[in-house]
Amino acid sequence: MADKAVSEMLTMLLPLANQVLTVTPANPARALPAQQLTQQIQALSPQTTVMTMNSMAAAVTQAKADLPADGMIMVAGSFYVARELAEMMEAER
């Protein structure tokens, strides 16, 4: 969300990431656009691979495809992001 302490959160999370996929949440009124988030990540952590994705589904598909055998996928964001992911996972059942 554009009104949150994004840089502070990224500073804590980026050292843990090999790759970051950004998505614009389904709440465009308060959302931080994915491209803007990608730019912030690149500025804070130039060595981190960052890709802007068109949708949560595309991001999950890409994350699964790139996941090493001993890796994990972490999703961070607002409750809107969590709800969108939960609905998508429920539909896959």
mmCIF file of C-alpha atoms in Angstrom:
data_model
loop_
_atom_site.group_PDB
_atom_site.id
_atom_site.type_symbol
_atom_site.label_atom_id
_atom_site.label_comp_id
_atom_site.label_asym_id
_atom_site.label_seq_id
_atom_site.Cartn_x
_atom_site.Cartn_y
_atom_site.Cartn_z
ATOM 1 C CA MET A 1 0.000 0.000 0.000
ATOM 2 C CA ALA A 2 1.326 3.349 -0.996
ATOM 3 C CA ASP A 3 0.736 4.883 2.451
ATOM 4 C CA LYS A 4 2.764 2.310 4.408
ATOM 5 C CA ALA A 5 6.429 2.240 5.476
ATOM 6 C CA VAL A 6 7.513 0.287 2.411
ATOM 7 C CA SER A 7 11.224 1.133 2.492
ATOM 8 C CA GLU A 8 11.516 0.072 6.126
ATOM 9 C CA MET A 9 9.825 -3.260 5.415
ATOM 10 C CA LEU A 10 11.954 -3.849 2.332
ATOM 11 C CA THR A 11 15.128 -3.161 4.294
ATOM 12 C CA MET A 12 14.191 -6.039 6.630
ATOM 13 C CA LEU A 13 12.966 -8.470 3.960
ATOM 14 C CA LEU A 14 15.316 -8.009 1.008
ATOM 15 C CA PRO A 15 18.371 -9.609 2.649
ATOM 16 C CA LEU A 16 16.319 -12.827 2.815
ATOM 17 C CA ALA A 17 15.339 -12.846 -0.865
ATOM 18 C CA ASN A 18 17.045 -14.192 -3.971
ATOM 19 C CA GLN A 19 14.240 -12.979 -6.202
ATOM 20 C CA VAL A 20 11.292 -10.633 -5.789
ATOM 21 C CA LEU A 21 8.139 -10.582 -7.914
ATOM 22 C CA THR A 22 5.984 -7.480 -7.589
ATOM 23 C CA VAL A 23 2.246 -7.261 -8.251
ATOM 24 C CA THR A 24 -0.153 -4.329 -7.998
ATOM 25 C CA PRO A 25 -2.801 -5.351 -5.430
ATOM 26 C CA ALA A 26 -6.476 -5.549 -6.345
ATOM 27 C CA ASN A 27 -7.165 -2.338 -4.376
ATOM 28 C CA PRO A 28 -5.961 0.301 -6.848
ATOM 29 C CA ALA A 29 -7.173 3.269 -4.768
ATOM 30 C CA ARG A 30 -4.486 2.712 -2.102
ATOM 31 C CA ALA A 31 -2.153 0.360 -3.957
ATOM 32 C CA LEU A 32 1.527 0.932 -4.545
ATOM 33 C CA PRO A 33 1.945 0.165 -8.262
ATOM 34 C CA ALA A 34 4.118 -2.876 -8.892
ATOM 35 C CA GLN A 35 6.475 -0.941 -11.176
ATOM 36 C CA GLN A 36 7.067 1.674 -8.478
ATOM 37 C CA LEU A 37 7.775 -1.082 -5.930
ATOM 38 C CA THR A 38 10.186 -2.702 -8.394
ATOM 39 C CA GLN A 39 12.062 0.596 -8.676
ATOM 40 C CA GLN A 40 12.296 0.935 -4.886
ATOM 41 C CA ILE A 41 13.646 -2.595 -4.591
ATOM 42 C CA GLN A 42 16.228 -2.011 -7.316
ATOM 43 C CA ALA A 43 17.393 1.161 -5.550
ATOM 44 C CA LEU A 44 17.664 -0.539 -2.147
ATOM 45 C CA SER A 45 19.108 -3.848 -3.344
ATOM 46 C CA PRO A 46 20.625 -3.717 -6.855
ATOM 47 C CA GLN A 47 21.839 -7.323 -6.596
ATOM 48 C CA THR A 48 18.307 -8.700 -6.061
ATOM 49 C CA THR A 49 16.497 -10.023 -9.137
ATOM 50 C CA VAL A 50 13.160 -8.190 -9.408
ATOM 51 C CA MET A 51 10.348 -8.771 -11.888
ATOM 52 C CA THR A 52 7.098 -6.844 -12.219
ATOM 53 C CA MET A 53 4.223 -9.265 -12.791
ATOM 54 C CA ASN A 54 0.815 -8.578 -14.345
ATOM 55 C CA SER A 55 -1.179 -10.570 -11.794
ATOM 56 C CA MET A 56 -0.970 -12.589 -8.611
ATOM 57 C CA ALA A 57 -1.549 -15.755 -10.661
ATOM 58 C CA ALA A 58 1.381 -14.908 -12.939
ATOM 59 C CA ALA A 59 3.587 -14.175 -9.928
ATOM 60 C CA VAL A 60 2.731 -17.473 -8.222
ATOM 61 C CA THR A 61 3.322 -19.418 -11.440
ATOM 62 C CA GLN A 62 6.694 -17.711 -11.909
ATOM 63 C CA ALA A 63 7.679 -18.217 -8.275
ATOM 64 C CA LYS A 64 6.863 -21.935 -8.445
ATOM 65 C CA ALA A 65 8.809 -22.305 -11.696
ATOM 66 C CA ASP A 66 11.895 -20.597 -10.240
ATOM 67 C CA LEU A 67 11.749 -22.244 -6.804
ATOM 68 C CA PRO A 68 14.832 -24.327 -5.967
ATOM 69 C CA ALA A 69 14.324 -27.701 -4.299
ATOM 70 C CA ASP A 70 15.273 -26.293 -0.896
ATOM 71 C CA GLY A 71 13.605 -22.907 -1.418
ATOM 72 C CA MET A 72 10.439 -21.288 -0.176
ATOM 73 C CA ILE A 73 7.977 -18.735 -1.435
ATOM 74 C CA MET A 74 7.170 -15.818 0.833
ATOM 75 C CA VAL A 75 4.320 -13.426 0.108
ATOM 76 C CA ALA A 76 4.321 -9.992 1.716
ATOM 77 C CA GLY A 77 1.835 -7.197 1.438
ATOM 78 C CA SER A 78 -1.505 -6.002 2.648
ATOM 79 C CA PHE A 79 -4.582 -7.946 3.651
ATOM 80 C CA TYR A 80 -5.792 -7.325 0.095
ATOM 81 C CA VAL A 81 -2.812 -9.286 -1.193
ATOM 82 C CA ALA A 82 -3.405 -12.067 1.348
ATOM 83 C CA ARG A 83 -7.095 -12.271 0.430
ATOM 84 C CA GLU A 84 -6.339 -12.398 -3.301
ATOM 85 C CA LEU A 85 -3.800 -15.173 -2.765
ATOM 86 C CA ALA A 86 -6.124 -17.137 -0.456
ATOM 87 C CA GLU A 87 -8.977 -16.919 -2.976
ATOM 88 C CA MET A 88 -6.677 -18.061 -5.756
ATOM 89 C CA MET A 89 -5.391 -21.010 -3.719
ATOM 90 C CA GLU A 90 -8.930 -21.987 -2.696
ATOM 91 C CA ALA A 91 -9.998 -22.016 -6.349
ATOM 92 C CA GLU A 92 -7.119 -24.396 -7.146
ATOM 93 C CA ARG A 93 -8.437 -27.015 -4.693
#
